[in-house]
Amino acid sequence: GLNTIRGMISRYAPPTENNTEAYIAAICEWTGLKPDEVLDTRSRRDMIPVVTAMSRIENGCAANRHEVEEGFELTGFECQRSQ
């Protein structure tokens, strides 16, 4: 049921441990998505930019988008390749 940036980040980076609102704002700025926009978590179009942006925050440096794309291929969500 976690299908928005706000929902995902609030769950896994809660305010008791993080600056959750700043995290949400950064992800939205870098992806162009809205905090409460419903995402298709099986969609390359939605999730690759989100995961790439989250990696930037979590690791302190930009993720290699090609590696994120390769990782997405491991999910088996082949039906989303055309997007």
Short mmCIF file of N, CA and C in Angstrom, two decimals:
data_model
loop_
_atom_site.label_atom_id
_atom_site.label_comp_id
_atom_site.label_asym_id
_atom_site.label_seq_id
_atom_site.Cartn_x
_atom_site.Cartn_y
_atom_site.Cartn_z
N GLY A 1 0.78 -1.20 0.00
CA GLY A 1 0.00 0.00 0.00
C GLY A 1 0.83 1.27 0.00
N LEU A 2 2.15 1.14 0.03
CA LEU A 2 2.99 2.34 0.00
C LEU A 2 3.26 2.70 -1.45
N ASN A 3 2.48 3.63 -1.96
CA ASN A 3 2.60 3.95 -3.38
C ASN A 3 2.74 5.45 -3.64
N THR A 4 3.17 6.18 -2.64
CA THR A 4 3.49 7.60 -2.82
C THR A 4 4.87 7.84 -2.20
N ILE A 5 5.52 8.88 -2.64
CA ILE A 5 6.82 9.22 -2.06
C ILE A 5 6.65 9.51 -0.57
N ARG A 6 5.61 10.26 -0.21
CA ARG A 6 5.40 10.57 1.20
C ARG A 6 5.19 9.29 2.02
N GLY A 7 4.39 8.38 1.49
CA GLY A 7 4.13 7.14 2.21
C GLY A 7 5.37 6.30 2.41
N MET A 8 6.15 6.13 1.33
CA MET A 8 7.36 5.31 1.42
C MET A 8 8.38 5.91 2.38
N ILE A 9 8.64 7.18 2.23
CA ILE A 9 9.68 7.79 3.04
C ILE A 9 9.24 7.92 4.49
N SER A 10 7.98 8.25 4.71
CA SER A 10 7.48 8.35 6.09
C SER A 10 7.59 7.02 6.82
N ARG A 11 7.40 5.93 6.08
CA ARG A 11 7.48 4.60 6.69
C ARG A 11 8.92 4.19 6.99
N TYR A 12 9.80 4.38 6.03
CA TYR A 12 11.17 3.87 6.16
C TYR A 12 12.19 4.90 6.62
N ALA A 13 11.82 6.16 6.67
CA ALA A 13 12.68 7.22 7.20
C ALA A 13 11.81 8.11 8.10
N PRO A 14 11.30 7.53 9.19
CA PRO A 14 10.34 8.25 10.04
C PRO A 14 10.94 9.48 10.71
N PRO A 15 10.08 10.45 11.05
CA PRO A 15 10.53 11.69 11.66
C PRO A 15 11.27 11.51 12.99
N THR A 16 11.05 10.39 13.65
CA THR A 16 11.77 10.15 14.90
C THR A 16 13.25 9.89 14.67
N GLU A 17 13.62 9.58 13.42
CA GLU A 17 15.01 9.27 13.10
C GLU A 17 15.60 10.16 12.00
N ASN A 18 14.74 10.89 11.28
CA ASN A 18 15.18 11.62 10.09
C ASN A 18 14.46 12.95 9.95
N ASN A 19 14.96 13.79 9.07
CA ASN A 19 14.23 14.98 8.66
C ASN A 19 13.39 14.55 7.46
N THR A 20 12.28 13.90 7.76
CA THR A 20 11.44 13.26 6.75
C THR A 20 10.94 14.25 5.71
N GLU A 21 10.49 15.40 6.13
CA GLU A 21 9.95 16.38 5.17
C GLU A 21 11.03 16.86 4.21
N ALA A 22 12.25 17.05 4.69
CA ALA A 22 13.34 17.45 3.80
C ALA A 22 13.67 16.33 2.81
N TYR A 23 13.64 15.09 3.29
CA TYR A 23 13.88 13.92 2.44
C TYR A 23 12.82 13.87 1.33
N ILE A 24 11.57 14.01 1.70
CA ILE A 24 10.47 14.00 0.73
C ILE A 24 10.65 15.14 -0.29
N ALA A 25 10.95 16.32 0.20
CA ALA A 25 11.12 17.48 -0.68
C ALA A 25 12.26 17.26 -1.68
N ALA A 26 13.36 16.69 -1.22
CA ALA A 26 14.50 16.43 -2.11
C ALA A 26 14.13 15.42 -3.19
N ILE A 27 13.48 14.34 -2.81
CA ILE A 27 13.09 13.32 -3.79
C ILE A 27 12.15 13.93 -4.83
N CYS A 28 11.21 14.72 -4.38
CA CYS A 28 10.26 15.35 -5.30
C CYS A 28 10.97 16.33 -6.23
N GLU A 29 11.89 17.10 -5.70
CA GLU A 29 12.64 18.05 -6.53
C GLU A 29 13.44 17.32 -7.60
N TRP A 30 14.11 16.25 -7.23
CA TRP A 30 14.99 15.53 -8.16
C TRP A 30 14.22 14.68 -9.17
N THR A 31 13.00 14.28 -8.83
CA THR A 31 12.24 13.41 -9.74
C THR A 31 11.16 14.15 -10.51
N GLY A 32 10.74 15.31 -10.01
CA GLY A 32 9.63 16.03 -10.62
C GLY A 32 8.27 15.46 -10.24
N LEU A 33 8.26 14.54 -9.28
CA LEU A 33 7.00 13.94 -8.82
C LEU A 33 6.47 14.71 -7.62
N LYS A 34 5.20 14.58 -7.35
CA LYS A 34 4.55 15.22 -6.20
C LYS A 34 4.59 14.25 -5.01
N PRO A 35 4.62 14.77 -3.79
CA PRO A 35 4.73 13.90 -2.61
C PRO A 35 3.61 12.88 -2.47
N ASP A 36 2.40 13.26 -2.87
CA ASP A 36 1.25 12.37 -2.69
C ASP A 36 0.74 11.80 -4.02
N GLU A 37 1.54 11.94 -5.06
CA GLU A 37 1.19 11.37 -6.36
C GLU A 37 1.27 9.85 -6.27
N VAL A 38 0.23 9.18 -6.73
CA VAL A 38 0.21 7.71 -6.68
C VAL A 38 1.14 7.18 -7.77
N LEU A 39 2.07 6.32 -7.34
CA LEU A 39 3.06 5.74 -8.24
C LEU A 39 2.73 4.29 -8.52
N ASP A 40 3.12 3.84 -9.68
CA ASP A 40 3.04 2.43 -10.00
C ASP A 40 4.38 1.82 -9.62
N THR A 41 4.42 1.11 -8.51
CA THR A 41 5.69 0.59 -8.00
C THR A 41 6.27 -0.53 -8.86
N ARG A 42 5.55 -0.93 -9.89
CA ARG A 42 6.07 -1.92 -10.84
C ARG A 42 6.48 -1.27 -12.16
N SER A 43 6.48 0.04 -12.18
CA SER A 43 6.77 0.79 -13.40
C SER A 43 8.20 1.33 -13.40
N ARG A 44 8.93 1.02 -14.47
CA ARG A 44 10.27 1.59 -14.65
C ARG A 44 10.19 3.11 -14.64
N ARG A 45 9.20 3.64 -15.33
CA ARG A 45 9.05 5.09 -15.46
C ARG A 45 8.95 5.76 -14.09
N ASP A 46 8.21 5.15 -13.16
CA ASP A 46 8.03 5.74 -11.84
C ASP A 46 9.19 5.43 -10.90
N MET A 47 9.61 4.18 -10.87
CA MET A 47 10.50 3.77 -9.80
C MET A 47 11.98 4.01 -10.03
N ILE A 48 12.44 3.97 -11.26
CA ILE A 48 13.87 4.19 -11.47
C ILE A 48 14.30 5.59 -11.02
N PRO A 49 13.56 6.65 -11.36
CA PRO A 49 13.95 7.98 -10.84
C PRO A 49 13.86 8.06 -9.32
N VAL A 50 12.85 7.43 -8.73
CA VAL A 50 12.69 7.46 -7.27
C VAL A 50 13.85 6.74 -6.58
N VAL A 51 14.17 5.56 -7.04
CA VAL A 51 15.26 4.79 -6.43
C VAL A 51 16.59 5.51 -6.63
N THR A 52 16.80 6.09 -7.80
CA THR A 52 18.03 6.83 -8.06
C THR A 52 18.16 8.01 -7.09
N ALA A 53 17.07 8.73 -6.89
CA ALA A 53 17.09 9.88 -5.97
C ALA A 53 17.27 9.43 -4.53
N MET A 54 16.60 8.35 -4.13
CA MET A 54 16.76 7.84 -2.76
C MET A 54 18.20 7.41 -2.50
N SER A 55 18.81 6.79 -3.49
CA SER A 55 20.19 6.37 -3.34
C SER A 55 21.10 7.57 -3.12
N ARG A 56 20.80 8.66 -3.78
CA ARG A 56 21.58 9.90 -3.61
C ARG A 56 21.56 10.35 -2.16
N ILE A 57 20.40 10.27 -1.52
CA ILE A 57 20.30 10.67 -0.12
C ILE A 57 20.94 9.63 0.79
N GLU A 58 20.60 8.38 0.58
CA GLU A 58 21.07 7.31 1.46
C GLU A 58 22.58 7.09 1.40
N ASN A 59 23.17 7.29 0.22
CA ASN A 59 24.60 7.01 0.04
C ASN A 59 25.47 8.26 -0.04
N GLY A 60 24.83 9.42 -0.14
CA GLY A 60 25.59 10.66 -0.19
C GLY A 60 26.22 10.97 -1.54
N CYS A 61 25.88 10.17 -2.55
CA CYS A 61 26.38 10.44 -3.90
C CYS A 61 25.37 9.90 -4.90
N ALA A 62 25.44 10.42 -6.08
CA ALA A 62 24.49 10.02 -7.11
C ALA A 62 24.66 8.54 -7.48
N ALA A 63 23.55 7.87 -7.67
CA ALA A 63 23.58 6.48 -8.11
C ALA A 63 23.88 6.43 -9.60
N ASN A 64 24.44 5.33 -10.02
CA ASN A 64 24.64 5.07 -11.44
C ASN A 64 23.30 4.60 -11.99
N ARG A 65 22.66 5.44 -12.78
CA ARG A 65 21.32 5.12 -13.27
C ARG A 65 21.29 3.79 -14.04
N HIS A 66 22.33 3.50 -14.78
CA HIS A 66 22.40 2.24 -15.51
C HIS A 66 22.34 1.06 -14.53
N GLU A 67 23.02 1.17 -13.41
CA GLU A 67 22.99 0.10 -12.41
C GLU A 67 21.60 -0.02 -11.78
N VAL A 68 20.93 1.12 -11.57
CA VAL A 68 19.57 1.09 -11.03
C VAL A 68 18.65 0.39 -12.04
N GLU A 69 18.81 0.72 -13.31
CA GLU A 69 18.01 0.07 -14.35
C GLU A 69 18.27 -1.43 -14.39
N GLU A 70 19.53 -1.84 -14.27
CA GLU A 70 19.85 -3.27 -14.24
C GLU A 70 19.21 -3.95 -13.02
N GLY A 71 19.23 -3.27 -11.89
CA GLY A 71 18.60 -3.80 -10.70
C GLY A 71 17.10 -3.96 -10.88
N PHE A 72 16.49 -3.01 -11.55
CA PHE A 72 15.05 -3.10 -11.79
C PHE A 72 14.73 -4.32 -12.63
N GLU A 73 15.60 -4.64 -13.58
CA GLU A 73 15.38 -5.82 -14.41
C GLU A 73 15.29 -7.09 -13.56
N LEU A 74 15.97 -7.11 -12.44
CA LEU A 74 15.94 -8.28 -11.55
C LEU A 74 14.59 -8.47 -10.86
N THR A 75 13.75 -7.43 -10.88
CA THR A 75 12.45 -7.55 -10.23
C THR A 75 11.51 -8.44 -11.01
N GLY A 76 11.76 -8.59 -12.31
CA GLY A 76 10.89 -9.41 -13.14
C GLY A 76 9.65 -8.70 -13.64
N PHE A 77 9.57 -7.41 -13.47
CA PHE A 77 8.42 -6.65 -13.94
C PHE A 77 8.60 -6.31 -15.41
N GLU A 78 8.69 -7.33 -16.24
CA GLU A 78 8.96 -7.18 -17.66
C GLU A 78 7.90 -6.37 -18.38
N CYS A 79 6.65 -6.45 -17.93
CA CYS A 79 5.56 -5.80 -18.64
C CYS A 79 5.71 -4.30 -18.69
N GLN A 80 6.60 -3.73 -17.89
CA GLN A 80 6.76 -2.28 -17.86
C GLN A 80 7.91 -1.80 -18.73
N ARG A 81 8.60 -2.68 -19.44
CA ARG A 81 9.77 -2.29 -20.23
C ARG A 81 9.49 -1.21 -21.26
N SER A 82 8.31 -1.20 -21.81
CA SER A 82 7.99 -0.25 -22.88
C SER A 82 7.84 1.17 -22.39
N GLN A 83 7.77 1.38 -21.10
CA GLN A 83 7.55 2.74 -20.56
C GLN A 83 8.84 3.49 -20.38
#
